[in-house]
XYZ file of N, CA and C in Angstrom:
456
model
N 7.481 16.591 101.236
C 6.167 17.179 101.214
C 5.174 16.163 101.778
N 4.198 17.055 102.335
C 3.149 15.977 103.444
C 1.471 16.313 102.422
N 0.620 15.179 102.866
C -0.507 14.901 102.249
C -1.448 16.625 102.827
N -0.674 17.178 103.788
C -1.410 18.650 104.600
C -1.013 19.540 103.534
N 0.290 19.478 102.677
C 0.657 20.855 101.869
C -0.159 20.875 101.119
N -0.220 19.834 100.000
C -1.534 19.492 98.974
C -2.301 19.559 98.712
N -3.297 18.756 100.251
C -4.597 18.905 100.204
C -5.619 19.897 99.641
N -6.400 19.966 98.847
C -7.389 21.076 98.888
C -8.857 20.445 99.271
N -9.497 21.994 99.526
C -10.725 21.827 99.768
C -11.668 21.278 98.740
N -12.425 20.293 98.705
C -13.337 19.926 97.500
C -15.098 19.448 98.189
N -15.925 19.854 97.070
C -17.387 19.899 97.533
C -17.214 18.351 98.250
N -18.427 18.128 99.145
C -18.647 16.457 99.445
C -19.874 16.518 99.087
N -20.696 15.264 99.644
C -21.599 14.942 99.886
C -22.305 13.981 101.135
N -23.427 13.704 101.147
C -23.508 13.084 102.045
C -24.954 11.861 101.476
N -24.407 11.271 102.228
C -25.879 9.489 101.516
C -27.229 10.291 101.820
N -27.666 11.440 102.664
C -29.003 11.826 102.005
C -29.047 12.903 101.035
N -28.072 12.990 100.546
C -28.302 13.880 98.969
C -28.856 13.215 97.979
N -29.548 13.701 96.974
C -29.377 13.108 96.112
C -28.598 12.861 94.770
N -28.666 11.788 93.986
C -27.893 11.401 93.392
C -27.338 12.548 92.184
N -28.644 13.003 91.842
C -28.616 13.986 91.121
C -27.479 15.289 91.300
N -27.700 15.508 92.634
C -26.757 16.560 93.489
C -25.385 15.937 93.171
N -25.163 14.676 93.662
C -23.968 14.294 93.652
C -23.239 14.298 92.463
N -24.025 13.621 91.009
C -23.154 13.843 90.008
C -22.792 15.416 89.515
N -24.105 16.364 89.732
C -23.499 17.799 89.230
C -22.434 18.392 89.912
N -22.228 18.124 91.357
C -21.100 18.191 92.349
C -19.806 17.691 91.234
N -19.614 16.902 91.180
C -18.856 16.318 90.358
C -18.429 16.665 89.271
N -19.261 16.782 88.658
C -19.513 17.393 87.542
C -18.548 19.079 87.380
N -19.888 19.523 87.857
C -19.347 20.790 87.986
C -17.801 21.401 88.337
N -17.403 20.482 89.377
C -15.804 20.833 90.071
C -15.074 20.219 88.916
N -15.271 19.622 88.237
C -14.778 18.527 87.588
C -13.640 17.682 88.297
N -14.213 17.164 88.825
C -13.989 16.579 90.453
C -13.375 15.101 89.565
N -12.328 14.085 89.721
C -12.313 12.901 89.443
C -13.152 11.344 90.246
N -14.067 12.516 91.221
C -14.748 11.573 92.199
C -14.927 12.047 93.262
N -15.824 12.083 94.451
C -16.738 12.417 95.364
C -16.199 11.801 96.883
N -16.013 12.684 97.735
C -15.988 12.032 99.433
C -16.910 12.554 99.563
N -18.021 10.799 100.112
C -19.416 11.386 101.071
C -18.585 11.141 101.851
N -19.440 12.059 103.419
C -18.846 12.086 104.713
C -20.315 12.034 105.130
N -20.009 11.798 106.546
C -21.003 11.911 107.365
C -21.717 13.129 108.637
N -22.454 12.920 109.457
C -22.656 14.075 109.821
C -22.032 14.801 110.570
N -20.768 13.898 111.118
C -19.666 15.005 111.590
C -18.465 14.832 111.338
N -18.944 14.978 109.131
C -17.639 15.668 108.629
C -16.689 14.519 108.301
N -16.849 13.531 108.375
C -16.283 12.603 108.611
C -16.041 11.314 107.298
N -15.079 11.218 106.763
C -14.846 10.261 105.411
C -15.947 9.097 105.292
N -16.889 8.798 104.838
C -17.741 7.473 105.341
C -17.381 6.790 103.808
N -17.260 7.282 102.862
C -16.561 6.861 101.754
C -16.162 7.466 100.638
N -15.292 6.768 99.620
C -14.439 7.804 98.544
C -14.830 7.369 97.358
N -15.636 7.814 96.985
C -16.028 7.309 95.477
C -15.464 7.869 93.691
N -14.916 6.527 93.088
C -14.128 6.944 92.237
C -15.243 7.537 91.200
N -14.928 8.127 90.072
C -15.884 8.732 89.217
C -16.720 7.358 88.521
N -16.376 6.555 88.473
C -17.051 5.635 87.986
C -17.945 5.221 89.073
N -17.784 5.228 90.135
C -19.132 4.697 91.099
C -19.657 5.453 91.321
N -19.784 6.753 90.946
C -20.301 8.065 90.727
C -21.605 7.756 89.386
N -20.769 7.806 88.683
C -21.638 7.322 87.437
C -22.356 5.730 87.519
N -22.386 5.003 88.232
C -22.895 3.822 88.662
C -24.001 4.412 89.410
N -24.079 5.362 90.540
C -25.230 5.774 91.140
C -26.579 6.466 90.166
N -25.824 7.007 89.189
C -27.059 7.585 87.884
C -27.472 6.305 86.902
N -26.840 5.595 86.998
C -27.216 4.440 85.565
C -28.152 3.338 86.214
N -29.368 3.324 86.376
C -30.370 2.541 86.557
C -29.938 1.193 86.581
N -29.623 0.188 87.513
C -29.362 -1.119 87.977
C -29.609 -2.029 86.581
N -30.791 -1.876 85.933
C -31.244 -2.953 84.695
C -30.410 -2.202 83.835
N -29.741 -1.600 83.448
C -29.079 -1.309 82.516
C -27.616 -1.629 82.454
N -27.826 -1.821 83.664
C -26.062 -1.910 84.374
C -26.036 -3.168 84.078
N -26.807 -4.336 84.820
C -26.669 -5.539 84.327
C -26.696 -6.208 83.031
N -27.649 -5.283 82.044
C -28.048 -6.113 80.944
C -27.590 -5.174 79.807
N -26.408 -4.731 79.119
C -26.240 -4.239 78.279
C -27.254 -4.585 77.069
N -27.945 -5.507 77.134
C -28.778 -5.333 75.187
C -29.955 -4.534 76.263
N -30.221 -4.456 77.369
C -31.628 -3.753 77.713
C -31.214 -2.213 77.081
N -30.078 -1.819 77.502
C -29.648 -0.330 77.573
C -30.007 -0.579 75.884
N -29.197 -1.293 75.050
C -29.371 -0.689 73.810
C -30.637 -1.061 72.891
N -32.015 -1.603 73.578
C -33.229 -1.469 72.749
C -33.572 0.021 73.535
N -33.194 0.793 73.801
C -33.806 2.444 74.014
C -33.014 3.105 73.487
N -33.923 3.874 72.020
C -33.698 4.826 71.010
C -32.816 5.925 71.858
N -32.087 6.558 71.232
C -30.971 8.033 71.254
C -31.570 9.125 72.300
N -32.848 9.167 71.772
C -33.283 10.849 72.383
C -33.955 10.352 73.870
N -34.268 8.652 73.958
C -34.855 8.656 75.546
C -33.476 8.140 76.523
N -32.488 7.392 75.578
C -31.310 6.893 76.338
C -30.752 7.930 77.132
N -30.551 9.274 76.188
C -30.026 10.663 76.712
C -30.629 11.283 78.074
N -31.807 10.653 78.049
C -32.537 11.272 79.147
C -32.565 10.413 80.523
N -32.216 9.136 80.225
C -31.654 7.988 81.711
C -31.628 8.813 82.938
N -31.165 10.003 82.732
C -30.837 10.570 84.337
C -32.086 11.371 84.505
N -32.948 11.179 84.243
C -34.341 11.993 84.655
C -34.749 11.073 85.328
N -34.719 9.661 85.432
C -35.408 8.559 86.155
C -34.458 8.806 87.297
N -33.422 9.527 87.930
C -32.989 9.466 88.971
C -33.555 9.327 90.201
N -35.238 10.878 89.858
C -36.027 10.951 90.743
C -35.598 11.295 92.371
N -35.832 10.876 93.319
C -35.923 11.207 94.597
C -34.377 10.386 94.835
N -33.846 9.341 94.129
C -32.841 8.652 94.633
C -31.889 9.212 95.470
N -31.458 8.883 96.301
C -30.200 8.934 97.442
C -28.858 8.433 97.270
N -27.887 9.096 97.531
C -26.438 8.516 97.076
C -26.338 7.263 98.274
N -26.915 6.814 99.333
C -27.158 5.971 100.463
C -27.986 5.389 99.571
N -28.584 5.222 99.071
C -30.111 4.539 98.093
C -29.225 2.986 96.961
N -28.095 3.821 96.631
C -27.445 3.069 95.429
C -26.445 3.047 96.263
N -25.803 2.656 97.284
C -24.072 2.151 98.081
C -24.407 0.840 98.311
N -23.909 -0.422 97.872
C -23.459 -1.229 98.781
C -23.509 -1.099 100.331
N -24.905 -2.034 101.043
C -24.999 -1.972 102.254
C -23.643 -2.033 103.203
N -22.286 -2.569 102.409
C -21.218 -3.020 103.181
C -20.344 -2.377 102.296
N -19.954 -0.819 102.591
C -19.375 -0.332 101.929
C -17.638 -0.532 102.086
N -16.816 -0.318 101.355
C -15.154 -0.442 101.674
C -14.676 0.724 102.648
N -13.744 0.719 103.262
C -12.785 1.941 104.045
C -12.494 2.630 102.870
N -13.279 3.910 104.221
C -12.810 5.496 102.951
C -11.358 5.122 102.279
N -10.783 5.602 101.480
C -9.670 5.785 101.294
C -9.148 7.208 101.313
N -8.251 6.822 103.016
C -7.777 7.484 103.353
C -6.469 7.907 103.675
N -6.114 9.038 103.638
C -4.572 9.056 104.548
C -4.731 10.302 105.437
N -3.645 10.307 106.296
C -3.651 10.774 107.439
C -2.351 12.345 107.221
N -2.691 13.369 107.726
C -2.255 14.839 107.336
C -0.888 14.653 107.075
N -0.217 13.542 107.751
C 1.094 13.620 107.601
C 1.626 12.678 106.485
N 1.079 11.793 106.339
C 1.561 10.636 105.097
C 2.375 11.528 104.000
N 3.455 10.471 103.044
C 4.239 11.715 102.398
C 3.372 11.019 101.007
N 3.916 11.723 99.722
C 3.303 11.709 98.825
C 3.882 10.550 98.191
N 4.732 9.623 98.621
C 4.578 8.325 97.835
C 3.653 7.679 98.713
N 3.316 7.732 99.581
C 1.993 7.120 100.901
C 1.001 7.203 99.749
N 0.684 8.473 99.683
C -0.506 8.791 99.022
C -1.214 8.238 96.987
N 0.279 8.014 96.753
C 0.787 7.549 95.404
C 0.383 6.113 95.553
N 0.756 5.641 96.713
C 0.571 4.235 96.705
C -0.810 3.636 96.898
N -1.465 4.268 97.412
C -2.726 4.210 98.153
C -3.654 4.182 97.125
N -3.327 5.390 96.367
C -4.024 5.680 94.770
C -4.215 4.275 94.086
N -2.780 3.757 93.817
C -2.468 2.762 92.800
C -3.118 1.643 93.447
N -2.777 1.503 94.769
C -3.232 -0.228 94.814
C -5.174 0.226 95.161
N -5.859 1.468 95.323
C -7.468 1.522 95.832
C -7.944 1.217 94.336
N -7.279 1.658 92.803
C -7.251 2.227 91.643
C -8.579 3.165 92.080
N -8.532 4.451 92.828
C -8.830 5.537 92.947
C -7.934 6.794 92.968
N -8.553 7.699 92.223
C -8.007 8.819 91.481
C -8.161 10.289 93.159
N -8.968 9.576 93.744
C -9.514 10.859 94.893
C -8.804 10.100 96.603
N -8.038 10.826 97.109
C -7.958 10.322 98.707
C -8.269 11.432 99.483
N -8.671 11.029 100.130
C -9.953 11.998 101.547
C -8.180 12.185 102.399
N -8.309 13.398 102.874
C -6.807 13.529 103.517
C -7.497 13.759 105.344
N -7.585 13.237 106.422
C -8.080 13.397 107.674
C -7.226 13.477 108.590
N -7.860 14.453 109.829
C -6.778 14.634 111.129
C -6.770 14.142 111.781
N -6.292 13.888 113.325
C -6.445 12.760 113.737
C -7.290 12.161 114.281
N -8.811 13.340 114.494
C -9.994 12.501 114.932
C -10.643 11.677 113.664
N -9.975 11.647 112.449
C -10.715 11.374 111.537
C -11.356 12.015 110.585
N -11.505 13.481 110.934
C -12.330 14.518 110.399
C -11.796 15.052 109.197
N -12.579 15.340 107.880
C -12.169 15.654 106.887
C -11.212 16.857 106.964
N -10.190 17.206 106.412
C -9.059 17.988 106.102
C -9.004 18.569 104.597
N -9.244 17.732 103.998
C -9.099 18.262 102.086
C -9.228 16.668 101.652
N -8.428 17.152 100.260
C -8.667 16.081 99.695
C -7.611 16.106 98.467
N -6.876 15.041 98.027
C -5.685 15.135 96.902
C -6.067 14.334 95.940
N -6.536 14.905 94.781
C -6.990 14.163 92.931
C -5.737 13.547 92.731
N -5.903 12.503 91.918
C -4.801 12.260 91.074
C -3.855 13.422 90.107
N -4.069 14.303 89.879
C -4.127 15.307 88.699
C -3.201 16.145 90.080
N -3.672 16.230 90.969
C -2.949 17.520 92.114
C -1.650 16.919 92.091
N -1.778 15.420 92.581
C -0.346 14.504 93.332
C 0.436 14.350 91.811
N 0.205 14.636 91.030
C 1.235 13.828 89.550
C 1.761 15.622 89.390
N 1.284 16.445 90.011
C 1.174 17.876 89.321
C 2.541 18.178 90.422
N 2.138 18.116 91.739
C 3.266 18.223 92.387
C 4.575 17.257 92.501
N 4.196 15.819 92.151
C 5.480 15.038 91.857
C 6.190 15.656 91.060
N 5.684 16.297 89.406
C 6.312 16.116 88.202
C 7.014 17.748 88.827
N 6.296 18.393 89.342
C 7.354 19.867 89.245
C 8.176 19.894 90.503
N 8.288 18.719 91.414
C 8.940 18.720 92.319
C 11.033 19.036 91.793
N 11.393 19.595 92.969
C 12.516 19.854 92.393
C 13.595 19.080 93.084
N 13.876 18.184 92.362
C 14.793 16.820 92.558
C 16.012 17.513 93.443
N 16.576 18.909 93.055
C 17.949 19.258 93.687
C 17.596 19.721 95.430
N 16.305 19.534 95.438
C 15.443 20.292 96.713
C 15.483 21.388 96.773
């Protein structure tokens, strides 16, 4: 089996969305993490759910755990209202890493491997100009390993 049988279609985004957009994207699909692409379609990066949730959590909080915990319950809850106008491009690392990607044909230990050593749960699957194709969760690739049928 090839990274093309697998693949499915999943929402993206792109660095002028905002952040807001991006986590309900996420959210909503219950997505294990987000491919922004670019404007033509294109993997520009693969973000695991945790750098997902890094784009909503306000920088001073991130650094200074006792800041986060002098703010009471009912305003902590509300952190993601300060999102504001922010951009998923707003909060990336100016020098972002290679999408993590594989290519339509890679087989599914390619894709297994790729997982384990990125420790990302999401790989952007692309054709050969590069252009997005789908995309394989961790949860899809363990789903088709485990019911794979050993006798073929």
């Amino acid at each position: 089996m090839r990274a093309r049988d697998i693949a499915v279609s999943l929402p993206t985004v792109t660095v002028d969305d905002p952040v807001a957009k991006a986590v309900r994207v996420m959210a909503l699909g219950r997505l294990p993490g987000l491919v922004v692409v670019d404007d033509r379609a294109r993997p520009w990066t693969v973000l695991p759910g945790t750098q997902v949730l890094r784009l909503a959590v306000p920088g001073a909080y991130q650094e200074d755990p006792v800041l986060a915990q002098t703010i009471d319950e009912a305003h902590a809850d509300l952190f993601w209202q300060e999102l504001g106008d922010l951009r998923v491009g707003d909060c990336l690392p100016r020098q972002t890493a290679r999408p993590v990607t594989v290519p339509l044909d890679a087989t599914l230990l390619e894709v297994a491997a790729l997982m384990a050593r990125m420790r990302n749960p999401l790989v952007a699957v692309v054709d050969e100009d590069g252009t997005l194709f789908g995309a394989i969760t961790l949860e899809r690739l363990l789903t088709h390993l485990a019911l794979a049928d050993p006798a073929g």
